Short mmCIF file of C-alpha atoms in Angstrom, two decimals:
data_model
loop_
_atom_site.label_atom_id
_atom_site.label_comp_id
_atom_site.label_asym_id
_atom_site.label_seq_id
_atom_site.Cartn_x
_atom_site.Cartn_y
_atom_site.Cartn_z
CA MET A 19 -127.89 43.31 87.52
CA LYS A 20 -131.32 43.25 85.79
CA LYS A 21 -130.72 46.85 84.65
CA VAL A 22 -127.41 45.86 83.04
CA LEU A 23 -129.00 42.92 81.21
CA PHE A 24 -131.83 45.14 79.96
CA ILE A 25 -129.38 47.70 78.54
CA LEU A 26 -127.38 44.89 76.87
CA LEU A 27 -130.50 43.43 75.24
CA MET A 28 -131.58 46.86 73.97
CA CYS A 29 -128.16 47.37 72.38
CA ILE A 30 -128.37 44.00 70.61
CA LEU A 31 -131.86 44.79 69.37
CA ALA A 32 -130.70 48.13 68.01
CA VAL A 33 -127.86 46.47 66.12
CA VAL A 34 -130.27 43.91 64.60
CA ILE A 35 -132.72 46.65 63.50
CA LEU A 36 -129.87 48.65 61.95
CA PHE A 37 -128.61 45.51 60.14
CA VAL A 38 -132.08 44.76 58.69
CA LYS A 39 -132.66 48.36 57.60
CA SER A 40 -129.29 48.44 55.84
CA GLY A 41 -130.57 45.67 53.54
CA ALA A 42 -127.66 43.32 54.32
CA LYS A 43 -128.36 39.61 54.18
CA ALA A 44 -128.02 37.71 57.42
CA GLY A 45 -125.01 35.36 57.65
CA LYS A 46 -123.11 36.94 54.76
CA ILE A 47 -119.93 38.97 54.98
CA GLU A 48 -119.24 41.25 52.06
CA LYS A 49 -115.56 40.98 50.96
CA ASN A 50 -114.36 44.20 49.35
CA ASN A 51 -111.39 44.57 47.02
CA SER A 52 -109.01 45.34 49.87
CA TYR A 53 -109.91 42.05 51.53
CA GLN A 54 -109.36 40.09 48.31
CA GLU A 55 -105.99 41.75 47.73
CA ALA A 56 -104.89 41.09 51.31
CA ALA A 57 -105.90 37.42 51.05
CA ALA A 58 -104.00 37.06 47.77
CA GLU A 59 -100.93 38.72 49.28
CA LEU A 60 -101.10 36.33 52.25
CA VAL A 61 -101.18 33.34 49.89
CA ARG A 62 -98.22 34.76 47.96
CA LYS A 63 -96.22 35.17 51.16
CA GLN A 64 -97.10 31.69 52.35
CA THR A 65 -96.16 30.22 48.98
CA LYS A 66 -92.87 32.13 48.95
CA TYR A 67 -92.08 30.84 52.43
CA MET A 68 -92.78 27.24 51.40
CA GLN A 69 -90.66 27.58 48.28
CA GLU A 70 -87.76 29.02 50.24
CA TYR A 71 -87.81 26.84 53.35
CA GLY A 72 -89.67 23.74 52.17
CA LEU A 73 -92.35 21.73 53.92
CA GLU A 74 -92.28 18.60 56.00
CA ILE A 75 -94.03 15.87 54.03
CA LEU A 76 -96.62 13.66 55.68
CA VAL A 77 -98.57 10.71 54.29
CA ASN A 78 -101.78 10.01 56.16
CA GLY A 79 -100.33 12.08 58.99
CA LYS A 80 -97.04 10.14 59.21
CA SER A 81 -93.83 12.08 58.60
CA LEU A 82 -91.48 11.08 55.75
CA LYS A 83 -88.60 13.11 57.18
CA SER A 84 -86.41 9.99 57.40
CA PHE A 85 -86.69 9.36 53.65
CA ASP A 86 -85.64 12.80 52.34
CA TYR A 87 -88.38 13.27 49.73
CA LYS A 88 -89.02 16.73 48.29
CA VAL A 89 -92.15 18.51 47.00
CA HIS A 90 -92.48 21.85 45.23
CA VAL A 91 -95.35 24.32 45.54
CA ASP A 92 -95.80 26.69 42.59
CA ASP A 93 -97.04 30.29 42.74
CA ASP A 94 -100.68 29.15 42.52
CA MET A 95 -100.32 26.74 45.45
CA ASN A 96 -100.30 23.69 43.17
CA VAL A 97 -98.28 20.80 44.52
CA CYS A 98 -95.57 19.27 42.33
CA VAL A 99 -93.70 16.04 43.15
CA THR A 100 -90.71 14.12 41.86
CA GLU A 101 -90.92 10.86 39.95
CA ASP A 102 -89.50 8.87 42.86
CA PHE A 103 -92.23 10.27 45.11
CA LEU A 104 -94.89 9.19 42.62
CA GLU A 105 -93.35 5.73 42.46
CA ASP A 106 -92.35 5.09 46.06
CA ILE A 107 -95.14 6.86 47.95
CA MET A 108 -98.11 7.13 45.61
CA SER A 109 -97.53 3.67 44.05
CA CYS A 110 -97.56 4.99 40.49
CA SER A 111 -95.76 3.70 37.43
CA VAL A 112 -93.86 6.49 35.66
CA ASN A 113 -92.57 6.06 32.11
CA ASP A 114 -90.45 8.72 30.38
CA TYR A 115 -90.38 8.60 26.58
CA PRO A 116 -87.83 10.20 24.21
CA SER A 117 -90.66 12.23 22.65
CA GLY A 118 -90.96 14.17 25.92
CA GLU A 119 -94.13 12.38 27.00
CA ILE A 120 -94.44 11.22 30.61
CA LEU A 121 -96.96 8.44 31.23
CA ILE A 122 -98.21 8.01 34.82
CA GLU A 123 -100.27 4.94 35.69
CA ARG A 124 -102.01 3.95 38.90
CA GLY A 125 -104.41 1.03 38.81
CA ASP A 126 -106.81 1.72 35.94
CA VAL A 127 -105.85 5.40 35.75
CA SER A 128 -103.52 6.62 33.00
CA ILE A 129 -102.36 10.27 32.78
CA LYS A 130 -100.04 11.85 30.23
CA TYR A 131 -97.80 14.86 30.81
CA SER A 132 -95.27 16.62 28.65
CA VAL A 133 -91.77 17.39 29.83
CA GLU A 134 -92.73 21.03 29.17
CA ASP A 135 -95.27 20.74 32.00
CA THR A 136 -92.58 19.95 34.56
CA ILE A 137 -90.83 22.39 36.88
CA SER A 138 -87.10 22.42 37.62
CA ASP A 139 -86.02 23.47 41.11
CA ASN A 140 -82.53 23.05 42.60
CA GLY A 141 -81.59 20.37 40.10
CA LYS A 142 -84.75 18.29 40.64
CA ILE A 143 -87.61 17.81 38.19
CA TYR A 144 -91.14 18.13 39.56
CA ILE A 145 -94.42 17.06 37.96
CA PRO A 146 -97.54 19.19 38.75
CA ILE A 147 -100.22 16.81 39.99
CA SER A 148 -102.77 19.06 41.74
CA GLU A 149 -105.31 18.79 38.92
CA ASN A 150 -105.06 14.99 38.95
CA ILE A 151 -104.42 14.37 42.65
CA HIS A 152 -107.89 12.92 43.28
CA VAL A 153 -107.85 10.47 40.37
CA LEU A 154 -104.46 9.31 41.65
CA GLY A 155 -106.19 8.42 44.92
CA TYR A 156 -104.98 11.25 47.15
CA ASP A 157 -105.90 14.61 48.62
CA VAL A 158 -103.51 17.30 49.87
CA GLU A 159 -103.77 19.25 53.12
CA TYR A 160 -101.52 22.19 54.03
CA SER A 161 -100.71 23.35 57.54
CA PHE A 162 -98.89 26.68 57.44
CA LYS A 163 -98.72 26.80 61.22
CA GLN A 164 -96.88 23.47 61.43
CA GLY A 165 -95.12 23.78 58.09
CA THR A 166 -96.43 20.52 56.67
CA VAL A 167 -98.10 19.12 53.57
CA ASN A 168 -100.12 15.97 54.18
CA PHE A 169 -100.94 13.53 51.37
CA VAL A 170 -104.12 11.75 52.42
CA CYS A 171 -105.02 8.51 50.65
CA ILE A 172 -108.69 8.54 49.66
CA ASP A 173 -108.62 5.39 47.53
CA ASP A 174 -108.43 2.03 49.28
CA SER A 175 -108.56 0.00 46.08
CA SER A 176 -105.54 -1.84 44.73
CA THR A 177 -103.12 0.26 42.72
CA LEU A 178 -101.96 -2.78 40.74
CA PRO A 179 -103.77 -3.94 37.61
CA ALA A 180 -104.62 -7.61 37.08
CA VAL A 181 -102.32 -7.75 34.05
CA TYR A 182 -99.13 -5.77 33.50
CA ASP A 183 -96.37 -6.23 30.93
CA LEU A 184 -93.28 -4.04 30.53
CA ARG A 185 -93.05 -5.08 26.89
CA GLU A 186 -96.22 -3.16 26.12
CA ARG A 187 -94.58 0.02 27.47
CA GLY A 188 -91.36 -0.31 25.50
CA ARG A 189 -89.37 -1.17 28.61
CA VAL A 190 -87.53 -4.38 27.72
CA THR A 191 -84.47 -4.97 25.53
CA PRO A 192 -84.34 -7.84 23.01
CA VAL A 193 -84.08 -11.44 24.19
CA ARG A 194 -80.48 -12.67 24.08
CA ASP A 195 -78.82 -16.08 24.01
CA GLN A 196 -76.27 -17.12 26.64
CA GLY A 197 -75.20 -20.19 24.70
CA ALA A 198 -73.55 -22.99 26.66
CA LEU A 199 -71.90 -20.65 29.20
CA GLY A 200 -73.09 -20.29 32.82
CA THR A 201 -73.83 -16.58 32.47
CA CYS A 202 -77.59 -16.53 33.07
CA TRP A 203 -76.99 -14.52 36.27
CA ALA A 204 -75.27 -11.72 34.33
CA PHE A 205 -77.95 -11.72 31.62
CA ALA A 206 -80.64 -11.50 34.33
CA SER A 207 -78.89 -8.72 36.25
CA LEU A 208 -78.21 -6.59 33.20
CA GLY A 209 -81.59 -7.40 31.65
CA ALA A 210 -83.26 -6.05 34.80
CA LEU A 211 -80.90 -3.06 34.87
CA GLU A 212 -81.69 -2.19 31.25
CA THR A 213 -85.39 -1.77 32.07
CA VAL A 214 -84.63 0.96 34.62
CA SER A 215 -83.67 3.55 31.99
CA LEU A 216 -86.13 2.44 29.32
CA PRO A 217 -87.90 3.75 27.34
CA MET A 218 -85.83 6.96 27.60
CA GLU A 219 -82.45 5.24 27.14
CA ASP A 220 -82.14 2.09 25.05
CA ASN A 221 -78.85 0.72 26.40
CA ILE A 222 -77.69 -2.89 26.14
CA TYR A 223 -74.94 -3.73 28.61
CA SER A 224 -72.02 -6.12 28.26
CA VAL A 225 -72.44 -9.54 29.87
CA ASP A 226 -68.87 -10.44 28.92
CA HIS A 227 -67.53 -7.52 30.91
CA MET A 228 -69.63 -8.22 34.01
CA SER A 229 -68.86 -11.94 34.05
CA GLN A 230 -65.10 -11.48 33.58
CA ASN A 231 -64.31 -8.25 35.45
CA ASN A 232 -66.17 -8.57 38.74
CA GLY A 233 -63.31 -9.24 41.17
CA TYR A 234 -64.38 -12.83 41.82
CA SER A 235 -62.26 -15.81 40.83
CA MET A 236 -64.50 -18.04 38.74
CA ASP A 237 -64.87 -19.69 35.38
CA LEU A 238 -67.62 -18.64 32.95
CA SER A 239 -69.17 -22.09 33.24
CA GLU A 240 -69.58 -21.88 37.02
CA GLY A 241 -72.45 -19.43 37.19
CA GLY A 242 -72.92 -16.57 39.62
CA GLU A 243 -75.48 -14.61 41.62
CA HIS A 244 -76.94 -11.17 42.23
CA SER A 245 -74.49 -10.25 45.03
CA MET A 246 -71.68 -10.36 42.47
CA SER A 247 -73.66 -8.16 40.08
CA ILE A 248 -74.39 -5.55 42.73
CA ALA A 249 -70.76 -5.52 43.89
CA TYR A 250 -69.48 -5.12 40.31
CA MET A 251 -71.71 -2.11 39.68
CA ALA A 252 -71.38 -0.57 43.15
CA ALA A 253 -67.58 -0.60 42.73
CA TRP A 254 -67.85 1.30 39.42
CA GLN A 255 -66.40 -1.67 37.52
CA GLY A 256 -69.42 -1.52 35.20
CA PRO A 257 -71.74 -1.66 33.46
CA VAL A 258 -70.21 -1.01 30.06
CA LEU A 259 -72.00 -1.13 26.72
CA GLU A 260 -72.34 -4.39 24.79
CA LYS A 261 -70.92 -2.79 21.63
CA ASP A 262 -67.68 -2.03 23.51
CA ASP A 263 -67.24 -5.59 24.82
CA PRO A 264 -69.31 -8.04 22.70
CA TYR A 265 -70.53 -11.33 24.11
CA GLY A 266 -69.00 -14.70 23.34
CA ASP A 267 -65.79 -13.66 21.59
CA GLY A 268 -63.57 -14.96 24.40
CA GLU A 269 -62.12 -11.51 25.00
CA THR A 270 -62.78 -8.65 27.41
CA ASP A 271 -61.34 -5.21 28.10
CA GLY A 272 -60.76 -4.59 31.79
CA ASN A 273 -59.85 -0.94 31.14
CA LEU A 274 -63.33 0.08 30.05
CA LYS A 275 -65.04 2.59 32.33
CA ALA A 276 -68.57 2.24 33.68
CA VAL A 277 -71.14 4.17 31.65
CA LYS A 278 -73.59 4.25 34.57
CA HIS A 279 -73.25 4.25 38.36
CA LEU A 280 -75.50 2.07 40.47
CA GLU A 281 -76.73 4.01 43.50
CA GLU A 282 -79.43 1.71 44.85
CA ALA A 283 -80.65 -1.88 44.62
CA ILE A 284 -83.28 -3.43 46.85
CA ILE A 285 -83.71 -7.08 47.79
CA ILE A 286 -87.20 -8.49 48.41
CA ASP A 287 -86.74 -11.86 50.06
CA ASP A 288 -90.10 -12.92 51.47
CA LYS A 289 -91.87 -14.13 48.28
CA ASP A 290 -94.43 -11.35 48.69
CA GLU A 291 -96.37 -11.10 45.42
CA ASP A 292 -97.67 -7.58 46.02
CA LYS A 293 -94.16 -6.30 46.79
CA VAL A 294 -92.71 -7.96 43.70
CA LYS A 295 -95.50 -6.69 41.44
CA GLY A 296 -95.22 -3.24 42.97
CA ALA A 297 -91.48 -3.21 42.27
CA ILE A 298 -92.00 -4.16 38.61
CA TYR A 299 -94.75 -1.57 38.30
CA LYS A 300 -92.74 1.24 39.85
CA TYR A 301 -89.13 0.52 38.90
CA GLY A 302 -88.71 -2.13 36.19
CA GLY A 303 -87.71 -5.75 35.74
CA VAL A 304 -86.97 -7.99 38.72
CA GLU A 305 -84.04 -10.38 38.78
CA THR A 306 -84.85 -13.73 40.38
CA SER A 307 -83.86 -17.42 40.46
CA ILE A 308 -85.73 -20.64 39.73
CA TYR A 309 -84.97 -24.33 39.46
CA LEU A 310 -85.14 -25.10 35.74
CA GLU A 311 -85.04 -28.84 35.10
CA MET A 312 -84.24 -28.48 31.41
CA THR A 313 -80.70 -27.81 30.27
CA TYR A 314 -79.82 -25.16 27.70
CA GLY A 315 -81.52 -25.81 24.35
CA ALA A 316 -83.85 -28.51 25.68
CA SER A 317 -87.59 -28.11 25.91
CA GLU A 318 -88.80 -31.29 27.59
CA SER A 319 -89.61 -31.55 31.27
CA GLU A 320 -92.52 -32.77 33.35
CA TYR A 321 -92.70 -29.22 34.76
CA TYR A 322 -92.71 -27.42 31.41
CA ASN A 323 -95.50 -27.10 28.86
CA SER A 324 -93.88 -26.16 25.56
CA LYS A 325 -97.26 -25.51 23.89
CA THR A 326 -98.16 -22.74 26.35
CA ALA A 327 -94.57 -21.79 27.30
CA SER A 328 -95.48 -22.30 30.97
CA TYR A 329 -93.47 -23.70 33.86
CA TYR A 330 -94.34 -24.76 37.39
CA TYR A 331 -91.94 -26.54 39.73
CA ASN A 332 -93.09 -27.85 43.10
CA GLY A 333 -90.12 -29.99 44.12
CA GLU A 334 -87.26 -29.50 46.58
CA GLU A 335 -84.35 -28.64 44.29
CA ARG A 336 -82.52 -25.37 44.89
CA PRO A 337 -82.46 -22.64 42.21
CA ASN A 338 -80.04 -23.13 39.31
CA HIS A 339 -81.11 -20.47 36.80
CA ASP A 340 -81.65 -16.69 36.78
CA LEU A 341 -84.09 -14.70 34.66
CA VAL A 342 -86.00 -11.40 34.63
CA VAL A 343 -89.64 -10.96 35.68
CA VAL A 344 -91.13 -8.28 33.41
CA GLY A 345 -94.83 -8.56 34.25
CA TRP A 346 -97.69 -10.70 35.50
CA ASP A 347 -101.14 -12.02 34.63
CA ASP A 348 -103.46 -12.80 37.55
CA ASN A 349 -105.87 -14.56 35.21
CA TYR A 350 -103.38 -16.88 33.51
CA PRO A 351 -105.16 -20.29 33.57
CA LYS A 352 -103.74 -22.89 35.91
CA THR A 353 -104.77 -25.49 33.34
CA ASN A 354 -101.94 -24.22 31.07
CA PHE A 355 -99.37 -25.94 33.29
CA THR A 356 -98.45 -29.62 33.01
CA LYS A 357 -98.65 -29.89 36.79
CA THR A 358 -101.68 -28.01 38.06
CA PRO A 359 -100.97 -25.33 40.68
CA SER A 360 -103.54 -24.34 43.31
CA ARG A 361 -104.67 -21.18 41.49
CA ASN A 362 -104.56 -19.11 38.33
CA GLY A 363 -101.83 -16.56 37.81
CA ALA A 364 -98.29 -16.36 36.47
CA TYR A 365 -95.26 -14.11 36.22
CA ILE A 366 -94.10 -13.15 32.71
CA CYS A 367 -90.37 -13.89 32.54
CA LYS A 368 -87.63 -13.01 30.06
CA ASN A 369 -85.14 -15.86 29.63
CA SER A 370 -81.66 -15.89 28.06
CA TRP A 371 -81.95 -18.92 25.76
CA GLY A 372 -82.78 -17.02 22.59
CA GLU A 373 -86.10 -16.29 20.90
CA LYS A 374 -86.69 -19.91 19.81
CA PHE A 375 -87.27 -20.98 23.40
CA GLY A 376 -90.70 -20.50 24.98
CA ASN A 377 -92.87 -17.73 23.57
CA GLU A 378 -90.26 -15.78 21.60
CA GLY A 379 -87.88 -16.11 24.53
CA TYR A 380 -90.44 -15.56 27.32
CA ILE A 381 -92.11 -18.07 29.66
CA TYR A 382 -94.98 -17.96 32.15
CA ILE A 383 -94.08 -19.20 35.63
CA SER A 384 -96.81 -19.99 38.15
CA TYR A 385 -97.12 -17.89 41.29
CA ASP A 386 -97.03 -21.23 43.13
CA ASP A 387 -93.55 -22.16 41.85
CA VAL A 388 -91.51 -22.86 44.98
CA ASN A 389 -88.56 -20.69 43.97
CA ILE A 390 -89.87 -17.85 41.82
CA CYS A 391 -89.30 -14.49 43.57
CA LYS A 392 -88.19 -16.15 46.79
CA GLU A 393 -85.44 -13.59 46.39
CA ALA A 394 -86.10 -10.67 44.04
CA ILE A 395 -83.55 -7.99 43.16
CA VAL A 396 -84.63 -4.60 41.83
CA TYR A 397 -82.24 -1.92 40.57
CA THR A 398 -84.00 1.23 41.69
CA ARG A 399 -81.50 4.06 41.28
CA LEU A 400 -79.12 4.37 38.35
CA ALA A 401 -77.11 7.56 37.73
CA ASP A 402 -74.89 8.88 34.98
CA ALA A 403 -71.20 8.17 35.32
CA ASP A 404 -70.44 11.81 36.20
CA ASP A 405 -72.51 11.89 39.39
CA TYR A 406 -69.32 11.95 41.49
CA ASP A 407 -65.64 12.35 40.61
CA ASN A 408 -64.11 9.84 43.00
CA ILE A 409 -64.96 6.65 44.84
CA TYR A 410 -63.21 5.40 48.00
CA GLN A 411 -63.74 1.76 48.89
CA SER A 412 -62.14 -1.40 50.26
CA ASP A 413 -64.89 -3.90 49.39
CA ILE A 414 -64.56 -4.74 45.70
CA LEU A 415 -66.31 -8.09 46.31
CA GLY A 416 -69.19 -6.40 48.12
CA TRP A 417 -71.53 -8.02 50.62
CA VAL A 418 -70.01 -11.50 51.13
CA GLY A 419 -70.77 -11.99 54.84
CA GLN A 420 -72.04 -10.27 57.98
CA MET A 421 -70.68 -9.38 61.41
CA GLY A 422 -72.12 -7.95 64.59
CA PHE A 423 -72.35 -8.22 68.36
CA ASP A 424 -75.45 -10.42 68.76
CA LYS A 425 -77.56 -7.25 68.74
CA ASP A 426 -79.72 -5.64 66.08
CA CYS A 427 -77.63 -2.45 66.25
CA ALA A 428 -74.00 -1.58 65.57
CA TYR A 429 -71.56 1.08 64.39
CA PHE A 430 -69.09 0.62 61.55
CA ALA A 431 -66.49 2.93 60.00
CA ASN A 432 -63.94 3.21 57.22
CA VAL A 433 -60.95 5.55 57.10
CA TYR A 434 -59.77 7.03 53.81
CA GLU A 435 -57.18 9.53 52.60
CA PRO A 436 -58.21 11.98 49.83
CA LYS A 437 -55.99 12.20 46.76
CA ASN A 438 -56.70 15.92 46.31
CA ASP A 439 -58.61 18.74 47.93
CA GLU A 440 -62.10 17.29 47.62
CA THR A 441 -65.69 17.61 48.79
CA LEU A 442 -67.38 14.61 50.41
CA LYS A 443 -70.85 14.36 48.85
CA ALA A 444 -72.25 10.91 49.68
CA ILE A 445 -71.62 7.50 51.21
CA SER A 446 -73.01 4.03 50.48
CA PHE A 447 -73.53 0.86 52.48
CA TYR A 448 -75.62 -2.31 52.58
CA ALA A 449 -78.73 -2.65 54.73
CA THR A 450 -78.66 -6.33 55.68
CA GLY A 451 -82.36 -6.49 56.53
CA ASP A 452 -85.68 -4.72 56.09
CA ASN A 453 -86.61 -1.53 57.97
CA THR A 454 -83.02 -0.57 58.77
CA SER A 455 -82.68 2.86 60.37
CA PHE A 456 -79.31 4.59 60.08
CA THR A 457 -77.32 7.68 61.02
CA VAL A 458 -74.22 8.89 59.16
CA PHE A 459 -71.27 10.66 60.79
CA VAL A 460 -68.04 12.15 59.44
CA VAL A 461 -64.65 12.80 61.05
CA THR A 462 -62.62 15.23 58.94
CA ASP A 463 -59.46 15.24 61.10
CA TYR A 464 -58.79 11.56 61.74
CA GLU A 465 -55.71 10.63 63.76
CA ASP A 466 -56.53 7.36 65.50
CA GLU A 467 -59.45 5.33 66.86
CA LYS A 468 -60.15 7.99 69.51
CA SER A 469 -61.13 10.35 66.68
CA LEU A 470 -64.11 8.11 65.90
CA ASN A 471 -65.65 9.17 69.20
CA ALA A 472 -64.52 12.73 69.86
CA GLY A 473 -64.49 14.17 66.38
CA ARG A 474 -67.56 12.76 64.67
CA LYS A 475 -70.26 15.00 63.24
CA GLU A 476 -73.74 13.88 62.19
CA VAL A 477 -74.36 14.54 58.48
CA GLY A 478 -77.40 12.42 57.61
CA LYS A 479 -79.95 9.89 58.75
CA GLY A 480 -82.81 7.87 57.36
CA GLU A 481 -84.52 4.53 57.05
CA THR A 482 -84.65 1.80 54.40
CA ARG A 483 -87.71 -0.34 53.77
CA TYR A 484 -85.84 -3.29 52.26
CA ALA A 485 -82.47 -4.95 52.48
CA GLY A 486 -80.12 -3.83 49.74
CA TYR A 487 -77.45 -1.41 48.61
CA TYR A 488 -78.03 2.30 49.31
CA THR A 489 -76.32 5.59 48.51
CA VAL A 490 -76.95 8.41 50.98
CA ASP A 491 -76.50 12.05 49.91
CA LEU A 492 -75.11 14.02 52.86
CA ASP A 493 -76.98 16.94 54.41
CA GLN A 494 -74.02 19.23 53.74
CA ASP A 495 -70.80 19.35 51.76
CA ILE A 496 -67.79 18.22 53.79
CA MET A 497 -64.45 19.77 52.81
CA LEU A 498 -61.52 17.35 52.70
CA GLU A 499 -57.84 18.23 52.45
CA LYS A 500 -55.33 16.33 50.34
CA GLY A 501 -53.42 13.77 52.39
CA LYS A 502 -55.46 14.38 55.54
CA LYS A 503 -57.31 11.24 56.61
CA TYR A 504 -61.04 11.28 57.20
CA ALA A 505 -63.50 8.69 58.50
CA ILE A 506 -67.09 7.92 57.62
CA ILE A 507 -69.20 6.23 60.28
CA VAL A 508 -72.64 4.65 60.09
CA SER A 509 -74.79 3.43 62.96
CA VAL A 510 -77.56 1.00 62.03
CA LYS A 511 -80.47 -0.73 63.69
CA THR A 512 -81.80 -3.71 61.74
CA PRO A 513 -84.78 -5.33 63.50
CA GLY A 514 -84.40 -9.07 63.93
CA SER A 515 -80.72 -9.17 63.02
CA THR A 516 -77.78 -10.17 65.22
CA LYS A 517 -75.14 -9.34 62.59
CA PRO A 518 -76.22 -6.11 60.87
CA ILE A 519 -72.83 -5.16 59.35
CA ALA A 520 -72.14 -6.20 55.74
CA ILE A 521 -68.52 -7.24 55.18
CA GLU A 522 -66.18 -8.45 52.47
CA CYS A 523 -64.51 -11.66 53.66
CA ASN A 524 -63.15 -15.05 52.60
CA ALA A 525 -65.87 -17.37 51.35
CA GLY A 526 -63.89 -20.04 49.53
CA GLU A 527 -62.36 -20.30 46.08
CA ARG A 528 -64.51 -17.61 44.52
CA THR A 529 -63.14 -14.98 46.89
CA GLU A 530 -59.48 -15.90 46.66
CA ASN A 531 -58.79 -12.39 45.29
CA LEU A 532 -59.82 -10.89 48.64
CA ASP A 533 -57.46 -8.05 49.63
CA LEU A 534 -57.39 -7.08 53.30
CA THR A 535 -54.54 -4.59 52.86
CA ASP A 536 -56.62 -1.97 51.05
CA GLY A 537 -58.77 -0.85 53.96
CA GLU A 538 -58.84 0.54 57.48
CA GLY A 539 -62.19 -0.38 58.97
CA TYR A 540 -63.67 -0.51 62.47
CA MET A 541 -66.72 -1.93 64.23
CA SER A 542 -68.36 -1.03 67.53
CA LEU A 543 -71.50 -1.97 69.42
CA TYR A 544 -72.30 1.44 70.89
CA GLY A 545 -69.81 3.68 69.06
CA GLU A 546 -67.45 3.84 72.04
CA VAL A 547 -65.05 0.87 71.95
CA TRP A 548 -63.83 0.08 68.44
CA HIS A 549 -62.47 -3.14 66.92
CA SER A 550 -60.38 -3.49 63.76
CA ALA A 551 -62.22 -5.18 60.91
CA GLU A 552 -59.01 -6.27 59.20
CA GLU A 553 -57.86 -8.08 62.35
CA ALA A 554 -61.13 -10.01 62.09
CA ASP A 555 -60.22 -10.89 58.46
CA ALA A 556 -62.81 -8.59 56.92
CA ASN A 557 -63.29 -5.31 55.10
CA ILE A 558 -66.23 -3.06 55.92
CA CYS A 559 -68.72 -2.47 53.10
CA LEU A 560 -68.83 1.31 53.34
CA LYS A 561 -67.89 3.57 50.42
CA ALA A 562 -67.34 7.33 50.11
CA PHE A 563 -67.99 9.55 47.08
CA THR A 564 -66.31 12.90 46.52
CA ASN A 565 -65.99 15.70 43.99
CA ASP A 566 -62.72 17.45 43.22
CA ARG A 567 -62.39 21.03 44.40
#
């Protein structure tokens, strides 16, 4: 044994002596040209693989597979992301300008790109952020073995500035005047919607059309609410342009076609200031309701300071007026209010009483106001009117009520018959609460209720962070044949809910136009035993979108 050890030591010593005599430096490996070329070829192959098959996206090690985000890796291993990824995940504000400039903001950081810097891949536009990833508060880690890209947050500071105003970024349309009509809800909805496309598209939408063509039975003096606005747009009834249906002329054209299609709207209902500010920062104006003691044209109230255009209500009255939150100021002095709130800070709000009211039509409302942003609606996804050829629906009035089985989970389905040979591309539904997880199924050969069990095929799944209206693009194209019925099925789990299914139903005089003959819907607790929605006096809020073949 000692002899073996001695021989081994002598061999090691000989190697060391040879290494020293050769003049090589200890601890250094010389990389020749062949090595460099092989390494570069390996990177090229890895990059090609990622471009072809994609990567699973992680944030701080947590998978985003349920949310269907995409990233692109260019030939130099630089990571490129979509605008919605920058907004939703990296908490950035992204503004596209007609000049081709793209302004990205995060906290105190401001970065400008040109549209020429972007990369187009499979119909999506990607912004290269590798050079600026650290100033945006993140680092990127690749794992070729696991096929992942991990975005690691390295900045714990707030991404929201103390003061933010959409007006300064060219993202609000002019203040308008509702007059004596009860149309503030439509002005607020469309005012918030208009900010989504700004500054790239400067559209002003018709309040007359929304308030008179929404499927509800109501007079213009009665007022309305966001659920009517969402239903009107989700059903492709609007929006239409103001120039095609002007306000206040007593006329409307019900034959006008929507110039945009609403694909997503979220509802923040817990008066969470950071969530509301984050929504304004990332998406645009927020529609909300307050109790406004003054009537139209008046400017006197114990809660309103006309000199500072500030308002703070701390009573028990329910909301009676809608407006748009377009920014905030954390340092706005509490002494500016006639009644002193507990702290500084105010939301900047666009009203619909003309420019003579408040500060050129805007007012500051205290964070402490009992109603402001108790319910906040944000229109987060707006598409051109040619996104799909056809819509199938039986819920023109939208989310009026809810049903369920005293559980936080349920299945619901709608059956439709295609007018032509078509391709099913997407579906939409309402998440009735936060953190709703869902799975989408399709039955292409529907005969009866038994088909909902035996013939269904999974075509998508995901999770929503907020309650609201969502459109889900399917994992694959589904071929439909003219006259051959098909069914779309969604299973949901909404934590804390006992009635997770959104339905169209009778809710009094406003819904007297309810039509239960236009649908064939079903509900089930576990997706096994199904119950007719129409026999329960309801239509299921579940739409299908197709393209002609």
